[in-house]
Coordinates of C-alpha atoms in Angstrom, one line a residue:
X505 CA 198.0 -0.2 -64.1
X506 CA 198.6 -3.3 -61.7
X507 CA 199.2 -2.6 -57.9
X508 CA 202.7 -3.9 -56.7
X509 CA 202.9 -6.3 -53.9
X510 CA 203.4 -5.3 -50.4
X511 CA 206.9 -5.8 -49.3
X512 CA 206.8 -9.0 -46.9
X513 CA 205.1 -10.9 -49.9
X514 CA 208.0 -9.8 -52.0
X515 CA 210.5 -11.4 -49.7
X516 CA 208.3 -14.3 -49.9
X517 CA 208.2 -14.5 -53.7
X518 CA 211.2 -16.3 -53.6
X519 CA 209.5 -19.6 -52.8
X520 CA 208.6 -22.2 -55.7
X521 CA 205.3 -21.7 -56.4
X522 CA 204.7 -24.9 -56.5
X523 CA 206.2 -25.8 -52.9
X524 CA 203.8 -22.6 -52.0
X525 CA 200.5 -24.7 -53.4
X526 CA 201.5 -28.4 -52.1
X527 CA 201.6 -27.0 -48.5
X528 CA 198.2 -25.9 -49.2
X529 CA 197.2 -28.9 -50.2
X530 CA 198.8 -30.5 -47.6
X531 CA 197.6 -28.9 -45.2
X532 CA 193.7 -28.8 -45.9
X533 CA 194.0 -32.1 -46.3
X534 CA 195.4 -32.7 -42.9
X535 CA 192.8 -30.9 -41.3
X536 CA 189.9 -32.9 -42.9
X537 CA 191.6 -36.2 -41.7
X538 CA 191.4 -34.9 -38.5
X539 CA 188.3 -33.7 -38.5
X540 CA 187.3 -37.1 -40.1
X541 CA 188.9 -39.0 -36.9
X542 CA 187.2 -36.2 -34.4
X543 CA 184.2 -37.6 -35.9
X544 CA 182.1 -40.7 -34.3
X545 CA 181.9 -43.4 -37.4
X546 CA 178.2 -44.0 -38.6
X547 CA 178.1 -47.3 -36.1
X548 CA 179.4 -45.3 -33.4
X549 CA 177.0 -43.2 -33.5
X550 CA 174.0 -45.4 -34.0
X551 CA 175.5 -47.8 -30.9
X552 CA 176.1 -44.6 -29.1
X553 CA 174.0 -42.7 -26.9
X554 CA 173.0 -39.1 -26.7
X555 CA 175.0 -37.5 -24.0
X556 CA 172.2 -35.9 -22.3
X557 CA 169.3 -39.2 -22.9
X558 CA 169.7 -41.3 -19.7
X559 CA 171.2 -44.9 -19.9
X560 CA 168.9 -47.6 -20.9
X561 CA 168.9 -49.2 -16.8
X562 CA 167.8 -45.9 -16.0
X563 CA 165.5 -45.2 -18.8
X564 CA 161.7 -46.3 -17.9
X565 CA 160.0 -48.8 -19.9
X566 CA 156.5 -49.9 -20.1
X567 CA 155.1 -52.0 -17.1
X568 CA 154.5 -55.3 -19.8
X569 CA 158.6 -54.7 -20.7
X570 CA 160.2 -54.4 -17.0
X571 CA 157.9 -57.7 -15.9
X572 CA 157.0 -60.6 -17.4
X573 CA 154.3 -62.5 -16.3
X574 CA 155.5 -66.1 -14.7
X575 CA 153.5 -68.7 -16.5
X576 CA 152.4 -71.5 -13.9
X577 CA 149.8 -74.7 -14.2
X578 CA 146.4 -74.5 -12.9
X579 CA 145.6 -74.7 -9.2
X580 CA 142.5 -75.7 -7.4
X581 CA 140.3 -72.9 -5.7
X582 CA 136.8 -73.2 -4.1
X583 CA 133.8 -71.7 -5.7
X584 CA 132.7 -68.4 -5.0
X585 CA 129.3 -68.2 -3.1
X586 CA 127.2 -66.7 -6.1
X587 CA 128.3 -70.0 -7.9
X588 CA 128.1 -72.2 -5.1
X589 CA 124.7 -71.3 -4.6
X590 CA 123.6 -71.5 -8.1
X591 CA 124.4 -75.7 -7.9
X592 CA 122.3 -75.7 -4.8
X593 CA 118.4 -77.5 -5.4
X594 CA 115.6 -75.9 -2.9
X595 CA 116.1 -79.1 -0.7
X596 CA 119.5 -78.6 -0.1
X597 CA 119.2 -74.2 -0.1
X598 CA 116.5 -75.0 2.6
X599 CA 118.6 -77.1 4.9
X600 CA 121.6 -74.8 4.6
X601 CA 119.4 -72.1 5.4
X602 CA 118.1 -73.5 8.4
X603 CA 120.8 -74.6 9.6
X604 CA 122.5 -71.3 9.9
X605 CA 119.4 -70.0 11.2
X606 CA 119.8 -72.5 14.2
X607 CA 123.3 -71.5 15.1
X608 CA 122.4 -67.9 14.6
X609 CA 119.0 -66.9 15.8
X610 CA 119.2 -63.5 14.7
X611 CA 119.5 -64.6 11.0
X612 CA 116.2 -66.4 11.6
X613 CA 114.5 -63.3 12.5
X614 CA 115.8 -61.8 10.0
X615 CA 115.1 -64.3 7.3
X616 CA 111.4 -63.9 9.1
X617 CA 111.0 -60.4 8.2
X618 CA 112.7 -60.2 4.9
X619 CA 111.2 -63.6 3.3
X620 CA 108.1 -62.9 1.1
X621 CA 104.8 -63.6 2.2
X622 CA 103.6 -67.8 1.7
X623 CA 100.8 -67.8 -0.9
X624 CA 97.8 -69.8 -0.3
X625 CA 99.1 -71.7 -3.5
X626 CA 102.8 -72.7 -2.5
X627 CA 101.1 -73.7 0.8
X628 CA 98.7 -76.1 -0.3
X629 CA 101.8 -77.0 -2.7
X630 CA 104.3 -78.1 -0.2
X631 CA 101.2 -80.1 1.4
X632 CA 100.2 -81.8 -1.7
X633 CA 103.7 -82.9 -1.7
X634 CA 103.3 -84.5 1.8
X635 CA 100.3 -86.1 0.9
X636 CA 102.3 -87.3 -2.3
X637 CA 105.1 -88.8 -0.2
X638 CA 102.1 -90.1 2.0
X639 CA 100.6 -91.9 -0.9
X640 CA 103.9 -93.4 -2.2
X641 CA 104.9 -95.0 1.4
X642 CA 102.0 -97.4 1.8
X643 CA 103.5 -101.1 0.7
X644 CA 102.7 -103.2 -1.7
X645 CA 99.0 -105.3 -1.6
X646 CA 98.2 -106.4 1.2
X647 CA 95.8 -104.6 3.2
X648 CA 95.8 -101.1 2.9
X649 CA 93.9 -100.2 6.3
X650 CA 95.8 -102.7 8.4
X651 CA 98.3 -101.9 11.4
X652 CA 101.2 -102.7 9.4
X653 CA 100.3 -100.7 6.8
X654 CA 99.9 -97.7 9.0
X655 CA 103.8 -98.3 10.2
X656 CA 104.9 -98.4 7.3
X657 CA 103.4 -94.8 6.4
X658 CA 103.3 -93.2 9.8
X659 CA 105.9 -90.8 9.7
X660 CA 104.6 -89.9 6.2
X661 CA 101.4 -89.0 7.6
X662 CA 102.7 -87.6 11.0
X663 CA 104.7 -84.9 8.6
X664 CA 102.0 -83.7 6.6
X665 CA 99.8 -83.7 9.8
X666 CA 102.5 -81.2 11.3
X667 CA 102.6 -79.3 8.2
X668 CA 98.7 -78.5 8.1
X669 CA 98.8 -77.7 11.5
X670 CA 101.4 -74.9 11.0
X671 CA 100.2 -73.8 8.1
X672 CA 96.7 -73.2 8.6
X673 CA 97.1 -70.6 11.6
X674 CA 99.0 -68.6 9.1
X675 CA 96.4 -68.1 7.2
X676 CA 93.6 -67.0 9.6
X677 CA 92.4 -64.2 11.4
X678 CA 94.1 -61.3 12.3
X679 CA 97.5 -62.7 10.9
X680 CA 95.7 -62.9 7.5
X681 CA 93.1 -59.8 7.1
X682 CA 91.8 -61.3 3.7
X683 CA 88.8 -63.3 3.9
X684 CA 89.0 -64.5 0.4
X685 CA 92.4 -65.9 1.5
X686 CA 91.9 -67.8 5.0
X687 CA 88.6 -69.3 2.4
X688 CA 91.0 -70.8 -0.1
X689 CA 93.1 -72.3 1.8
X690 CA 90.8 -73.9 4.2
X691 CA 89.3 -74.9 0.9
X692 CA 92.2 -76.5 -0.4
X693 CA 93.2 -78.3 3.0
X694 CA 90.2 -79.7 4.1
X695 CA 89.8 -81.7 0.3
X696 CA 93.3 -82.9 1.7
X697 CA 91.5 -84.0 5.3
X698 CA 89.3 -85.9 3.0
X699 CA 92.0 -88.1 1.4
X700 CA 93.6 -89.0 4.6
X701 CA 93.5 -92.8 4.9
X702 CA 91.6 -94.4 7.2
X703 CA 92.3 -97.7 9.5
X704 CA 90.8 -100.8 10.7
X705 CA 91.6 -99.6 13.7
X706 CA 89.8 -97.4 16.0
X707 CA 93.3 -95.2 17.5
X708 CA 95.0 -94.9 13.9
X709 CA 91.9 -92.9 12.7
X710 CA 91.9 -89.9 15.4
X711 CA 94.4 -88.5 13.2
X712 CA 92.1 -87.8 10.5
X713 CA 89.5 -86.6 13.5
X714 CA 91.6 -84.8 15.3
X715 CA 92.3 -83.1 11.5
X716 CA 88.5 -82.5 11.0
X717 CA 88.2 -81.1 14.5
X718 CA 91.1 -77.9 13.9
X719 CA 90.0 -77.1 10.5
X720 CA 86.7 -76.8 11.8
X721 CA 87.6 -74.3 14.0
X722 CA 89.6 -72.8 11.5
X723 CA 86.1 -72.4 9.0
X724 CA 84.1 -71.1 12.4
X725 CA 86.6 -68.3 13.0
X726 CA 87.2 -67.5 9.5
X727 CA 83.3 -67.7 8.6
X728 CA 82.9 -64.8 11.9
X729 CA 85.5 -62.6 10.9
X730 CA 83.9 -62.6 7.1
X731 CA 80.4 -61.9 8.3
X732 CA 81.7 -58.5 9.6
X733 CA 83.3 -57.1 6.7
X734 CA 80.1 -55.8 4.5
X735 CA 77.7 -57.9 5.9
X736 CA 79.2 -61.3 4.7
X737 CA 78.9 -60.6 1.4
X738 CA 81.5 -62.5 0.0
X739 CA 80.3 -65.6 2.1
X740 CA 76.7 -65.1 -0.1
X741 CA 77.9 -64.6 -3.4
X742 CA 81.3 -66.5 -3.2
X743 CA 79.2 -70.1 -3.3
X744 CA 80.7 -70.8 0.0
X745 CA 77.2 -72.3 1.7
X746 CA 77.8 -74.8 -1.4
X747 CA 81.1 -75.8 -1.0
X748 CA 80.9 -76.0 2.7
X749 CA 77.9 -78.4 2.8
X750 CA 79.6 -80.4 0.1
X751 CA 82.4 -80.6 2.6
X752 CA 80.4 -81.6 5.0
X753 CA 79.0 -84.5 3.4
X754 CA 82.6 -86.1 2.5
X755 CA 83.4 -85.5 6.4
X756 CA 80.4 -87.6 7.0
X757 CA 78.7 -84.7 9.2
X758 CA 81.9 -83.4 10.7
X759 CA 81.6 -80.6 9.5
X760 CA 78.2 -79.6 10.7
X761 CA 79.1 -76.9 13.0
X762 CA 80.6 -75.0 10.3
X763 CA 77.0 -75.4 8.5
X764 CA 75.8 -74.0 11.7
X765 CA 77.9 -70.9 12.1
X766 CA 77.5 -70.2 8.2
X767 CA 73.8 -70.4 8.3
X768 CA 73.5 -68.1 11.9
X769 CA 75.4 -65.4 10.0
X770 CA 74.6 -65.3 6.9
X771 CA 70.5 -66.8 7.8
X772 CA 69.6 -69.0 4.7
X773 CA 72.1 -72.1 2.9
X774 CA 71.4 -72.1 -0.6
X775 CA 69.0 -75.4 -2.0
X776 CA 68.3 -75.9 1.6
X777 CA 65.6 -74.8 3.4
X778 CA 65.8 -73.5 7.4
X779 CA 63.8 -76.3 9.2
X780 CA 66.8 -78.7 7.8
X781 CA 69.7 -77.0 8.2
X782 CA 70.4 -78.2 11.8
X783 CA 69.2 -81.5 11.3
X784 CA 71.7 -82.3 8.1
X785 CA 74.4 -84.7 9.4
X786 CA 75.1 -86.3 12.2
X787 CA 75.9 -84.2 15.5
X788 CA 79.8 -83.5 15.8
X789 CA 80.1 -84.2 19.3
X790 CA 78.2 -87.6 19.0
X791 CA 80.5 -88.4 16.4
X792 CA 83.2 -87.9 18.3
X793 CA 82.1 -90.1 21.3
X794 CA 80.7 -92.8 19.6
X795 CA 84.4 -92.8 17.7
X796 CA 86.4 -92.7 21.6
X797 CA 83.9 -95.7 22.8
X798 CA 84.7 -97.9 19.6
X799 CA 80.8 -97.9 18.0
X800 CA 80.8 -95.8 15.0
X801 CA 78.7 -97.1 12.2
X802 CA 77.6 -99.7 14.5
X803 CA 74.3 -99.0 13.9
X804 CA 74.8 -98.3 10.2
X805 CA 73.5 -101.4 7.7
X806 CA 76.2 -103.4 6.5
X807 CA 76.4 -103.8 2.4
X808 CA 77.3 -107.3 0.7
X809 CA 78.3 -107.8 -2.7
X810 CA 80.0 -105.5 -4.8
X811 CA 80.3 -102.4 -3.7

């Protein structure tokens, strides 16, 4: 059995049923075209941002985005040192170096101390290049032993003359404490004594004497110094007594009183026997003053013909 209907919808029942429906209708409808326009269309809300995302002025964005680099042409900068100094030969490092060693004296000292030792090779190599600059001055034919010869070559000579003379003390006793070393060098620069040129005249050649006369010295003081250290051993067994004499007989017997001091200390010269030693060569000092008077080799035969 059906329930009845409560009263108020009984008063209502008079209404058409189908007014009752269309004002349903009506009215869902309404409220889904307003919800509709309530609601941001698809581009709206694609342009639109969220309401708690900060604006896009405010919004960070990676440092490429917010600057772009200013494109500009190339401009001209010096070198840096590393490169600089890497176009730099050894002629022009050297007189760079020097010079800032002569406006700043400390540097030198420093440059002194931190600099590796010279060897007795790139010694005798910077003199061999004298010598080579020597060679390459004289002139063309002519007379190689004349006075205008030796001006032409003079300040050729005068540097490599300079050069031995500093660089020999270097290498002797007590700044070097090798034997073997001070040896080689003197070795080395007295074969370069021998090559010096010599002139027609009597002044030009107290160069070369003058030459003959330090390195002399040089062999006495080094030759001492060695006979200390084990009894001069290495002066016996190094073939030093032969390569002494032998340089004794390209100096002509200028040499002798290295022969001397070698035989004292060491008491024999190998292929030579004692009663000879000091009468080999002619004596050093009357060498030297027959060369100041202007009569060496006066007394010496002349040779004709070819020589």
């Amino acid at each position: 059995m059906a329930t009845p209907p409560p009263p108020h919808q009984l008063y209502n029942s008079r209404l058409s049923p189908s007014r009752s429906v269309s004002f349903s209708i009506s009215a869902s409808a309404s409220r889904k075209r307003k919800a509709e326009d309530d609601e941001p269309q698809s581009e709206d809300r694609m342009s639109a941002s969220p309401t708690n995302s900060p604006n896009l002025s405010s919004r960070s964005l990676p440092a490429y985005r917010q600057m772009k680099r200013a494109r500009s042409g190339p401009a001209g900068r010096p070198l840096a040192l590393s490169r600089l100094l890497e176009t730099l030969d050894a002629e022009s490092l050297r007189s760079v170096l020097q010079s800032i060693c002569t406006r700043h004296p400390a540097l030198g000292t420093e440059v002194e101390t931190t600099a590796p030792k010279p060897s007795v090779s790139s010694a005798i190599n910077v003199l061999k290049n004298y010598e080579s600059v020597l060679q390459t001055s004289f002139p063309y034919g002519g007379d190689s032993t004349s006075d205008y010869a030796y001006n032409r070559v003079r300040q050729a000579l005068m540097n490599l003359l300079d050069a031995l003379a500093d660089f020999t003390p270097h290498f002797l006793p007590p700044n070097e404490s090798q034997t073997t070393q001070s040896l080689a060098f003197l070795d080395d620069a007295t074969s370069i004594i021998h090559n010096l040129p010599e002139w027609s005249t009597f002044q030009n050649n107290l160069h070369k004497q003058n030459a003959y006369e330090e390195v002399s010295r040089a062999w006495t003081l080094v030759i001492r110094e060695a006979a200390k250290k084990a009894g001069g051993i290495q002066l016996q067994y190094g073939g030093w007594d032969q390569k002494i004499s032998k340089h004794n007989q390209q100096a002509r017997g200028r040499l002798q009183e290295v022969m001397d001091e070698l035989s004292a200390n060491i008491g024999w010269i190998a292929g030579q026997p004692p009663g000879q030693q000091h009468n080999r060569g002619m004596d050093i000092s009357s060498v030297r003053q027959e060369l100041l008077s202007g009569t060496y080799g006066s007394n010496l035969p002349v040779q004709v013909g070819p020589w």
